[in-house]
Structure formats: C-alpha cells, structure tokens
Coordinates of C-alpha atoms in Angstrom, one line a residue:
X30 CA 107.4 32.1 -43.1
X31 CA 105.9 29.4 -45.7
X32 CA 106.3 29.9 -49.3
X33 CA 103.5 26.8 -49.8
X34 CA 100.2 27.9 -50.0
X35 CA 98.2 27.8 -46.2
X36 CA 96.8 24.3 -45.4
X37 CA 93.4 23.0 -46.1
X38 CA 91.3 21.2 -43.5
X39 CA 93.0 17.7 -44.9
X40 CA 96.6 18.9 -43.7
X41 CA 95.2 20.4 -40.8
X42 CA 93.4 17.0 -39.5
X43 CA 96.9 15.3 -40.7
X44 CA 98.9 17.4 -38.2
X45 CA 96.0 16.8 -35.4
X46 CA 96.4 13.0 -35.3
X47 CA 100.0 14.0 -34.9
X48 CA 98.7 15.8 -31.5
X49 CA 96.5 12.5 -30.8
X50 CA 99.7 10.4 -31.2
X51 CA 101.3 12.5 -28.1
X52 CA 98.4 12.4 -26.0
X53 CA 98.4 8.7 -26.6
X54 CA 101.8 8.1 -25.1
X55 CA 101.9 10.8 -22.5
X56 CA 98.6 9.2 -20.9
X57 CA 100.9 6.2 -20.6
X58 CA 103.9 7.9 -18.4
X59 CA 101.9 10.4 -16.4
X60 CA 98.4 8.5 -15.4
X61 CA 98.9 5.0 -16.0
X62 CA 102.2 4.7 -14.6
X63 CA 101.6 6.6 -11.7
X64 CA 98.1 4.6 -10.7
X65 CA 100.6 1.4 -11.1
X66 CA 103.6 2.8 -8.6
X67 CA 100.7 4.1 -6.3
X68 CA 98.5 1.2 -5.9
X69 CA 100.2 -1.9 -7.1
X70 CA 103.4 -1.2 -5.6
X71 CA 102.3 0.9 -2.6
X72 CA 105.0 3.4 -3.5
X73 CA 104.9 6.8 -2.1
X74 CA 102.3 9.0 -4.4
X75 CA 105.5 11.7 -4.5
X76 CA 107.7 9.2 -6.3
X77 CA 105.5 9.5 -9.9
X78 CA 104.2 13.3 -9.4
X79 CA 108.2 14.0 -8.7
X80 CA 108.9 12.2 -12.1
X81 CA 106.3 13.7 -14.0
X82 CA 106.9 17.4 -12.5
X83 CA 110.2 16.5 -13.6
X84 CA 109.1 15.6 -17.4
X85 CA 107.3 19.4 -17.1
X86 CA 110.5 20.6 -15.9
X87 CA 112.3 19.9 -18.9
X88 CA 109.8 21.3 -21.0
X89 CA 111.0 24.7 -19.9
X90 CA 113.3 23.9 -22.6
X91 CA 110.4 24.3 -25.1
X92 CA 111.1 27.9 -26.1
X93 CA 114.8 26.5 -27.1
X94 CA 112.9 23.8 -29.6
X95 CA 111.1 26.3 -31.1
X96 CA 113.7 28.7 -31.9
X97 CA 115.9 25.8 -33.4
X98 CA 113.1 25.2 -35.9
X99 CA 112.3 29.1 -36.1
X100 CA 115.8 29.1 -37.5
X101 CA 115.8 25.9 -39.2
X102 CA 113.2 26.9 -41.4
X103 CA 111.6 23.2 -41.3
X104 CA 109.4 21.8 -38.3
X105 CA 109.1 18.6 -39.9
X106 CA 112.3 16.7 -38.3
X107 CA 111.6 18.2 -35.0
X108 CA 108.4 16.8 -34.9
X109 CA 109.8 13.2 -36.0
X110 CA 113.0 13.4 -33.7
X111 CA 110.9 14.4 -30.8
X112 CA 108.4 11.9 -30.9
X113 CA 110.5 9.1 -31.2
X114 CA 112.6 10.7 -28.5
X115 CA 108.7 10.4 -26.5
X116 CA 108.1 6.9 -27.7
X117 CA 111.8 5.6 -26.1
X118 CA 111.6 7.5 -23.1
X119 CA 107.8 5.7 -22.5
X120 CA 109.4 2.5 -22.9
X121 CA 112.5 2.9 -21.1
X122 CA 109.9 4.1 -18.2
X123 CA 108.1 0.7 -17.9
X124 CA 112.0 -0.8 -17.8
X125 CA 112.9 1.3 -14.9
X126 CA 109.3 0.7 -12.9
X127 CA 110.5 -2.7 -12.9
X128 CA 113.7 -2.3 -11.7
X129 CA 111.7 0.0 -9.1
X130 CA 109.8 -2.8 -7.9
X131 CA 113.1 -4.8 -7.3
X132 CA 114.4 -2.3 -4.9
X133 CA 117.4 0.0 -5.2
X134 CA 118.4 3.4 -6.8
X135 CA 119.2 2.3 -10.1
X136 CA 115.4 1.9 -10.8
X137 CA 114.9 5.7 -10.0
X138 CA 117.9 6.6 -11.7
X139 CA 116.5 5.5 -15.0
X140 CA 113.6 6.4 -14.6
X141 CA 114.8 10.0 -14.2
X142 CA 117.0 9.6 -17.4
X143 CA 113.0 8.3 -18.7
X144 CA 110.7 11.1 -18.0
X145 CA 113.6 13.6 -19.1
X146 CA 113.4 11.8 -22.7
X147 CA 109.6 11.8 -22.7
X148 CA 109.8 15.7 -21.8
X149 CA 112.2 16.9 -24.2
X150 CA 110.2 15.1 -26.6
X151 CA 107.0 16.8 -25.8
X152 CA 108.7 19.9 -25.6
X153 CA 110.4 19.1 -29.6
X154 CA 107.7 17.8 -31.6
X155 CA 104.8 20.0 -29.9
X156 CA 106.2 23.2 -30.3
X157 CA 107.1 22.6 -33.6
X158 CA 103.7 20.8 -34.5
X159 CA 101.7 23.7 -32.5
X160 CA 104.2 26.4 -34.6
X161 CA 103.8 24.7 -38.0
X162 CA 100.4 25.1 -37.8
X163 CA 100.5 28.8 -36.7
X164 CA 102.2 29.4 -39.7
X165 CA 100.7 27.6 -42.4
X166 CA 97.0 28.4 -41.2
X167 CA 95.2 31.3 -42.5
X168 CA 94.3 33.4 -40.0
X169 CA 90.6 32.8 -40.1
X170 CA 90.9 29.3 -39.4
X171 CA 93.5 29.7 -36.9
X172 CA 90.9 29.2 -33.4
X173 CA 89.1 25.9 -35.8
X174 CA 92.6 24.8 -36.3
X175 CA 93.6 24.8 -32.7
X176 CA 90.7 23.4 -31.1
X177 CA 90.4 20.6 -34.1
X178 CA 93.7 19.6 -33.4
X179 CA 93.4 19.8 -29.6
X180 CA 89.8 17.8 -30.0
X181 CA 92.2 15.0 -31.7
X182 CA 94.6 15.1 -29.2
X183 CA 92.3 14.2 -26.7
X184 CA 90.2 12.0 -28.6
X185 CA 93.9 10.1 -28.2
X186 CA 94.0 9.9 -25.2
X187 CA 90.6 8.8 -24.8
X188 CA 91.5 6.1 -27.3
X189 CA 94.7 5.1 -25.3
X190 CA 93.5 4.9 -22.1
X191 CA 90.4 2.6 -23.4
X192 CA 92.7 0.5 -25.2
X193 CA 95.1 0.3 -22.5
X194 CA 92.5 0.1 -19.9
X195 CA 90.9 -3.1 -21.5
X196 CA 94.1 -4.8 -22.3
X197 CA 95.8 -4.4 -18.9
X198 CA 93.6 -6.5 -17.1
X199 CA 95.2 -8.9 -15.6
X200 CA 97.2 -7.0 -14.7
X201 CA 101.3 -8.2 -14.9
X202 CA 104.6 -6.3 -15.3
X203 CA 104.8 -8.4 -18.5
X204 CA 101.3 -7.6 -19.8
X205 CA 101.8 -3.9 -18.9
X206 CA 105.6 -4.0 -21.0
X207 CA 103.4 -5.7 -24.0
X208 CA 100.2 -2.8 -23.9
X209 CA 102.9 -0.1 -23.9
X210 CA 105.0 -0.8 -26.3
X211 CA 102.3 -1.7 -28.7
X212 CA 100.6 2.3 -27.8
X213 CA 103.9 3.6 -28.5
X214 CA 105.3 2.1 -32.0
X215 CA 101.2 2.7 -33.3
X216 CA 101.3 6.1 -32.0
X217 CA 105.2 6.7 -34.0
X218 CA 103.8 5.3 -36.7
X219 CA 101.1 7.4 -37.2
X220 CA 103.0 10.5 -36.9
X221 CA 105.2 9.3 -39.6
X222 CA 102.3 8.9 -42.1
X223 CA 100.9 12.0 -40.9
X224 CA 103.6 14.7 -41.7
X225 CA 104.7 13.0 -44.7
X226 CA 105.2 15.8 -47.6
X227 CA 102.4 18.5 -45.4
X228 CA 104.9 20.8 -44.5
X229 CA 106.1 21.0 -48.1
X230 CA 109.3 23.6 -48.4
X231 CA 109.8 26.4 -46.2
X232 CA 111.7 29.5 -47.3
X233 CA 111.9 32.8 -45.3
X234 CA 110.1 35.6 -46.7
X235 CA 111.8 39.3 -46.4
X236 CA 112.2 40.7 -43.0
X237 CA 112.3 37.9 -40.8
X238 CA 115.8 37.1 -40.4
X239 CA 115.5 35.0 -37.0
X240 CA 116.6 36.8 -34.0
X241 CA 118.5 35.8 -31.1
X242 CA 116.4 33.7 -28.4
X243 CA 117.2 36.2 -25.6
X244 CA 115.5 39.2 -28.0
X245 CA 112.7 37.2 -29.2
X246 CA 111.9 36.1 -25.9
X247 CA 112.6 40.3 -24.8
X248 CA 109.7 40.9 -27.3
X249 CA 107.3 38.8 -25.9
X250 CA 107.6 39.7 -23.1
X251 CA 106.9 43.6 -23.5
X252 CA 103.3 42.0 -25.3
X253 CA 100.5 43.3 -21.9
X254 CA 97.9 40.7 -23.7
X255 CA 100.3 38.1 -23.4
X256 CA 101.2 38.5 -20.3
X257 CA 97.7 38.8 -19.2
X258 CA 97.0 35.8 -20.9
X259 CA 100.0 33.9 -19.4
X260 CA 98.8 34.1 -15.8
X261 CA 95.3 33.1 -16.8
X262 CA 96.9 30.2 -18.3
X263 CA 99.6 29.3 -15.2
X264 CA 96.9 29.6 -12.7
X265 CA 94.2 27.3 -14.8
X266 CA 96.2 24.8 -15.6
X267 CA 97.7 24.8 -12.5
X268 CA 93.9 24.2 -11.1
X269 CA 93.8 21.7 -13.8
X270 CA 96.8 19.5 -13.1
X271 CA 96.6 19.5 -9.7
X272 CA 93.9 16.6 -9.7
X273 CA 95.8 15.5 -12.7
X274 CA 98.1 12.9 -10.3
X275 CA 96.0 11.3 -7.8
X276 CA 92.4 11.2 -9.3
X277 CA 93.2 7.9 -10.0
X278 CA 95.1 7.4 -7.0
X279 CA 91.4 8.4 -5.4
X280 CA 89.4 5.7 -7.4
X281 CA 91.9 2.9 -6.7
X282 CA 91.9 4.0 -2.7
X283 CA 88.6 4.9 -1.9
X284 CA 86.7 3.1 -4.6
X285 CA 88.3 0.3 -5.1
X286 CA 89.5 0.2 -8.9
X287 CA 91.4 -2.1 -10.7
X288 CA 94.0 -0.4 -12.8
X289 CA 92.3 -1.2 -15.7
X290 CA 88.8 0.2 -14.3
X291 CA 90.6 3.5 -13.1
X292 CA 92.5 3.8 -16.8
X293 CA 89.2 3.8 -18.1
X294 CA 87.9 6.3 -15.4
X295 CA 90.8 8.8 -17.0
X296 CA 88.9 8.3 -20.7
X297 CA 85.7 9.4 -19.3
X298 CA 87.4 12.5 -18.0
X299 CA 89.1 13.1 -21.6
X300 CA 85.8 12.2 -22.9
X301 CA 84.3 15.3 -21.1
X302 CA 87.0 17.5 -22.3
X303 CA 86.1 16.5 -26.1
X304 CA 82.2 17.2 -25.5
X305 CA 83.1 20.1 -24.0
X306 CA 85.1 21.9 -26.7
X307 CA 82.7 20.6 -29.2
X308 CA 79.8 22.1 -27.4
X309 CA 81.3 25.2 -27.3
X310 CA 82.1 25.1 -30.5
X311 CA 78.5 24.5 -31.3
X312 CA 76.8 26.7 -29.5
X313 CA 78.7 29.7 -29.5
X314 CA 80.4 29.8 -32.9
X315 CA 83.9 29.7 -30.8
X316 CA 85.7 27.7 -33.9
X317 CA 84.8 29.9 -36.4
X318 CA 86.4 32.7 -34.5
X319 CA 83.8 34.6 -31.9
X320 CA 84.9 38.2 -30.2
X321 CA 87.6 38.3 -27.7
X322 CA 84.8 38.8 -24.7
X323 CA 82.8 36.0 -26.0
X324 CA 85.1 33.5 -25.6
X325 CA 86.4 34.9 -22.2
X326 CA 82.9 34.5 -21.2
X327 CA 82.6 31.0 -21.6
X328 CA 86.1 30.9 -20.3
X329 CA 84.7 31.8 -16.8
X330 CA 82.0 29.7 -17.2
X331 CA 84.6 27.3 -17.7
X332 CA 86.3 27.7 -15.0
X333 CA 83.2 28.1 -12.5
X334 CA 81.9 24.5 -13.9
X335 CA 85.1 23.0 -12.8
X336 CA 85.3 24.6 -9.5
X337 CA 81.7 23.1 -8.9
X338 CA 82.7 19.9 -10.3
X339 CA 85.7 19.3 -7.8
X340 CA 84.0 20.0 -5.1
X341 CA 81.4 17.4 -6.1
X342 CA 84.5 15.3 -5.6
X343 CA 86.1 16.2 -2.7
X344 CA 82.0 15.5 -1.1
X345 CA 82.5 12.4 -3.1
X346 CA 86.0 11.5 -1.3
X347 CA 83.6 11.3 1.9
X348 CA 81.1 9.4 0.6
X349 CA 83.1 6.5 -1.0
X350 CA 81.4 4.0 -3.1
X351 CA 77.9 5.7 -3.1
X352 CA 78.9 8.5 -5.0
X353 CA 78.6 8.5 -8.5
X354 CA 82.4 8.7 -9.4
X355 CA 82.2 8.7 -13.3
X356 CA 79.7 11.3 -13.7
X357 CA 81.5 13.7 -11.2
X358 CA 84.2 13.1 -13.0
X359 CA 82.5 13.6 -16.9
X360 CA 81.3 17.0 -15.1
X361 CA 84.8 18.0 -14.3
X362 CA 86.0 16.9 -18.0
X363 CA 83.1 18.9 -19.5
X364 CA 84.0 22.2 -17.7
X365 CA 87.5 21.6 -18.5
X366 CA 87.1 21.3 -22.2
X367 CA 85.1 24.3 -21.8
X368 CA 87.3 26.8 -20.6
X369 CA 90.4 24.8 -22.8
X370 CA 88.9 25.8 -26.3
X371 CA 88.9 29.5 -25.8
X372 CA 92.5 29.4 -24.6
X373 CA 93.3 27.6 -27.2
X374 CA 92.1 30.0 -30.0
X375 CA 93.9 32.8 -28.3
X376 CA 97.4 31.1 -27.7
X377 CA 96.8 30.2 -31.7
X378 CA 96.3 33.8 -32.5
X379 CA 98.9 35.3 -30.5
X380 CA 101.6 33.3 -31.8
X381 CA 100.9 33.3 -35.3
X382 CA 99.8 36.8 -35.8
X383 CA 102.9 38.4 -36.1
X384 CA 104.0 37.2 -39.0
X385 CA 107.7 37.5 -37.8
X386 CA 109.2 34.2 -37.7
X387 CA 109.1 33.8 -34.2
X388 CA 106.4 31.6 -33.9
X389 CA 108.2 28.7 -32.8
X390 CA 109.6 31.0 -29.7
X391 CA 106.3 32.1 -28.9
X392 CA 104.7 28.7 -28.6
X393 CA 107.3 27.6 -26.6
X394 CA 106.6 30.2 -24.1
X395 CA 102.9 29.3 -24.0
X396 CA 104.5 25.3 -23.1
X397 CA 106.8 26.6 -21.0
X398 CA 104.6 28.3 -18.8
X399 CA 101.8 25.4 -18.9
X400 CA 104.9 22.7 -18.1
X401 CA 105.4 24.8 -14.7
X402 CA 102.1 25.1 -14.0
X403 CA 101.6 21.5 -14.6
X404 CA 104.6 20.3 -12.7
X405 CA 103.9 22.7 -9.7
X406 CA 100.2 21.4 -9.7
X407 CA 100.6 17.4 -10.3
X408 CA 104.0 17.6 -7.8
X409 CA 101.5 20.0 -5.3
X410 CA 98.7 17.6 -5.3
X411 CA 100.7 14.4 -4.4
X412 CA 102.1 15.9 -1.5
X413 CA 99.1 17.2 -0.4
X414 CA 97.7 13.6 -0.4
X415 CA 100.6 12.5 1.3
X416 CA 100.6 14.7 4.0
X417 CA 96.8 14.6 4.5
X418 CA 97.0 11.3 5.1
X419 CA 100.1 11.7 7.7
X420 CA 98.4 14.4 9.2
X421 CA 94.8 13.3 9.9
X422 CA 95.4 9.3 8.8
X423 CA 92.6 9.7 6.5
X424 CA 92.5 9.0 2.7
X425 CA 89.4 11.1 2.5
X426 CA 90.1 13.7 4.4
X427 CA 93.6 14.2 2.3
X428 CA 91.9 14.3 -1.0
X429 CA 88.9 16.2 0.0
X430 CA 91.1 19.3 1.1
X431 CA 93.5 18.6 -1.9
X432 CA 90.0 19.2 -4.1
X433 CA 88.7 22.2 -2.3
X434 CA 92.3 23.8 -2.7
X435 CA 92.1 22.9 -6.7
X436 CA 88.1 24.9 -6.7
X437 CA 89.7 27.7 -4.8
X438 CA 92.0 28.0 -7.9
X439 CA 89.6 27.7 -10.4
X440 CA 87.7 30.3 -9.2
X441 CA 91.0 32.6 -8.9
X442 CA 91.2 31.6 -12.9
X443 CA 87.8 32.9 -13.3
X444 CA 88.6 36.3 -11.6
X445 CA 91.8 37.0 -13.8
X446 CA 89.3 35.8 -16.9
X447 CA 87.1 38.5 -16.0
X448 CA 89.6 41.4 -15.5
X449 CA 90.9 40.9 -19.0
X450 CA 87.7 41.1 -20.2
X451 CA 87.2 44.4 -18.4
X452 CA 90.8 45.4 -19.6
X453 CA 90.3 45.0 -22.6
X454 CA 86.7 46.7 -23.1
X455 CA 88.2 49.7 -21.0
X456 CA 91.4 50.0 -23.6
X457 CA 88.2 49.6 -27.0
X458 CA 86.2 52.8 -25.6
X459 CA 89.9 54.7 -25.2
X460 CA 90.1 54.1 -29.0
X461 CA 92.8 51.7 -28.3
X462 CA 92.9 48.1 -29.7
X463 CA 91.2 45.6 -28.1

C-alpha cells in the first residue's frame, strides 16, 4: 500500500514509543482511577469496571477507524487525532471523579462522555499505528516489529505507573489533577515527535481499490486461521482482563496499600509482561520469526504459567499480608508476556500478509474482539467481587473465587492453543498449507 521503501528498525522503534505513549495514559483511566473510586472513595468496584467496559465498548468501533485510514491512504492523522482525543478524555476523567466525589449524576454523566473519548481514541490511533506498521514492515521483521513495539508499550506503562505511583503520594484530588495532566501532555508530545515525516507518502498500488467495510469484513471472516485465532485471543484476554480491575482493588483491601504503593504494584506486573516477551524472544528465537507450532507451544505454556500464577493469588487472598504479593504478581506478569508475544507475531502476520489494503480493517477486528473480551472480563471481575462480598461478607473469599474462575479460563486458552496446533499439523500432512 506504501510506495516509501519498508521501515528500518529506527522508524519502527519511533512508532513503538507511540504504543508506549498509549499505554502511558490508558494505565491512568483504567487502573489508577479505578484503585482511587474503589478505595479512597469507597465507591462501588462496578462504577470504574462499568466505565472502563464501556471505554472497550466503543472500541468495537475500531474496524470503522481502520477502514477510514484504509481508504484515506494516510495513518498518520489518525494516529495524531486519536491520541489527543485519549489525552482529553483522561483529563476530563479526573474532572468528572471529582464531581463524583461531590455527589450527583452529573459526575457519572461526564465521566461517561470521558471514557467514550479515551476509547475512541484507542480504537483511532492504535489501529492505525498497529496498521501502519503492517504495511510498511517487511515481512520478515513483521513478529520483531510487533513484539518491539508491544515491549515499548509496556515498558510505558511501567514507566507511568512508577512515575505516577511516586508522585501521588500524598495523595489529594489536586495532586492526582497535577500527576495526570503532566502523564498526558508528555505522552502527546512524544507521539508528535515520533510520527513526524515516518510515514512518508502513501499512494495505492494497482489492485487494491478499498472495498466496502461490510465486504472486507465478509472476507475476514471466511479466513478458518483467523477465526481460530480470534477465539484463542477472546478467551485469553478475557482470562487476562478479568484480574485486570480489582488486583489493585485486592492490594488496597487485603494488604493494605496506599494508592501510590498499589500503582507501583501494577508496574511490577507490566514489568513481568516485558521480561516475559524478552525471554521468549531470547530463548526461542520468537522475534526473528519461529514456526507456527513453536510459538503455539510457548503460547500454552503461557497460558498454563498464568493459570498457576492466579491461583497463587487467590491462596494469597486468604493469607493476607504474609503472602508475598509482588512476586505472585511478577509470576502472573511473566506468564502473561509469555503467551502475549506469540499472539502478537501472528495478529502482525495475518493482517499484513495480504497485501490487499485492508489492513487497517483487519487490525481493527483483532481490537475489536480484544475490547470485548476486555470489557466482558474487567466488568465480569468487579461484579464478581461485589457479589462475593454480598454473598459470603468476605473480601477474600470474593476475590479468591474471582481468581480460580480467571485460571479456569486460562487453561480453556491453553486447550484451544493446542487444537490449532493439531489443526494445523493435520491440514501440513494433507498437503494443505499450514
């Protein structure tokens, strides 16, 4: 789709502190904030994990952003319209949790009108980010380019929430106003200097006239590896996120964290997620593109890992203070990161492959179907905690079934892992294509 020649690792690194500058401000809206409502203000924990299921929900939208700049042509003002869309919607939050804390509707009301803004800008500038780079990679450094890029964008978050984390404390409505707002104009700024002149100019080679949305997406869908792939990526993530909303809920209740010590409890999670990949990546060869079964096998690994790691915390929901909270919860981020890198390199692959001009369409699929799994399993978990507690009037015993449910699904992830491994392999000795 790119008449400029494909990007080098410099542009590539470029794009991925673009993907660090959104993890940076969505740590702010959907873990920070929601430990503040939760604990500081003793709001329900359904109030933040309805807010940010609602953020995912508008990031069905994604396959509409990435058909705009499938037919623009250009990704570039995408990218810059949807982050600053992101970094207004993540400050008009913080307005609206104050006018929460005051009482009333109009509180909630905004901050609906907030996390709608922070979704559709997710949903703009990373489809378009995630499709630029599909594009403009060469194929054999498509899987390096993906987990690079995701490596940054976690390395962002881990930067955020330390930042954050030591700054907050004291904490104060005006303190918290001050931290975010400083995360967000740093993290706009960055992008700015990022995609400046990488893109370069975009023409449409012969052939791929784009399509209409309903027929691209029709094509998609008739792909069976993508569909395979798109339940082993719902159910996953939907393992993932589940813990997503009230791990540090958890810390706050049962371990008694400040905010600031259960922010920094989120960066040693990210933390694990970023060894993770890179160990992979090491020992395995994953970046520089490994077979199909390969990966899938450290996928299940992956997935296994986490499964063990959240049960190690719904034990450690029980034991309270004793248990060794951080390193449970490194172990969780380690597994995660695992399992995330081969993903990664496939979702990269199947959407840029084609060469069609649809790859903008196809990574917004890939979102979409994360966002529901994500707002299913952060909006899931909250309840569950909330009706734990009603049911049984204990905080552990809510949270320790909430994490026994998340293993559960983790190890349903592994089992769809392992039958596309087996489909696949039967498919090779019919002499089809793996």
């Amino acid at each position: 789709m790119s008449a400029a020649p494909p990007l080098g690792w410099g542009g590539i690194a470029r794009l991925g502190c673009v993907q660090a500058a959104i993890g940076a401000m969505v740590m702010l809206s959907t873990s920070l904030l929601n430990r503040v409502m939760v604990v500081e203000y003793a709001l329900t924990a359904a109030l933040p994990a309805g807010l940010v299921a609602w953020h995912y929900a508008v990031q069905l939208t994604r396959p509409v952003w990435g058909h705009g700049s499938d037919r623009g042509r250009r990704r570039t003002p995408w990218i810059v319209g949807g982050m600053a869309l992101l970094a207004l919607g993540t400050l008009l939050a913080v307005d609206a949790l104050a006018w929460i804390a005051g009482g009333g509707w109009g509180g909630i009301a905004l901050a609906v009108l907030a996390y709608a803004m922070i979704g559709a800008g997710v949903g703009a500038a990373g489809t378009s980010l995630l499709a630029l780079l599909a594009v403009r990679v060469a194929p054999a450094r498509r899987p390096a380019a993906a987990a690079l890029t995701w490596v940054m964008m976690v390395a962002g978050i881990v930067v955020s929430a330390g930042v954050t984390g030591a700054w907050l404390d004291p904490y104060s409505l005006p303190r918290l106003a001050i931290v975010v707002g400083c995360v967000a104009m740093a993290a706009f700024a960055v992008t700015l200097l990022a995609v400046a002149g990488v893109e370069g100019r975009s023409i449409a080679p012969a052939g791929t006239a784009p399509v209409a949305l309903r027929a691209a997406l029709r094509s998609i869908a008739r792909d069976r590896d993508a569909r395979r792939f798109t339940l082993f990526v719902f159910v996953a993530m939907l393992a993932y996120a589940t813990q997503d909303m009230i791990l540090e809920p958890m810390a706050g209740l049962r371990f008694g964290y400040t905010p600031g010590e259960s922010t920094q409890l989120a960066g040693v999670q990210h933390a694990g997620v970023l060894a993770g990949m890179i160990a992979v990546g090491l020992g395995a060869g994953a970046f520089g593109g490994g077979s199909a079964s390969g990966l899938r096998s450290w996928t299940i690994a992956g997935c296994l890992a986490s499964a063990a790691a959240l049960l190690g915390l719904a034990f450690g929901a029980q034991a309270g203070p004793g248990w060794p909270l951080a390193a449970n919860v490194a172990l969780l981020g380690l597994a995660n990161g695992v399992f995330a890198v081969a993903a990664i390199g496939s979702m990269m692959a199947l959407a840029g492959a084609a060469g069609d001009g649809q790859a903008g369409v196809r990574m917004g699929v890939w979102g979409a179907a994360q966002a529901i799994a994500f707002a299913l399993g952060g909006l899931g978990g909250a309840i569950g905690v909330d009706a734990g507690r009603a049911l049984t009037g204990s905080d552990a015993a809510a949270f320790g079934l909430v994490f026994v449910l998340e293993a559960a699904l983790f190890a349903v992830a592994a089992m769809l892992a392992i039958g596309a491994v087996a489909a696949r392999g039967e498919r090779a000795m019919m002499g089809e294509p793996a």
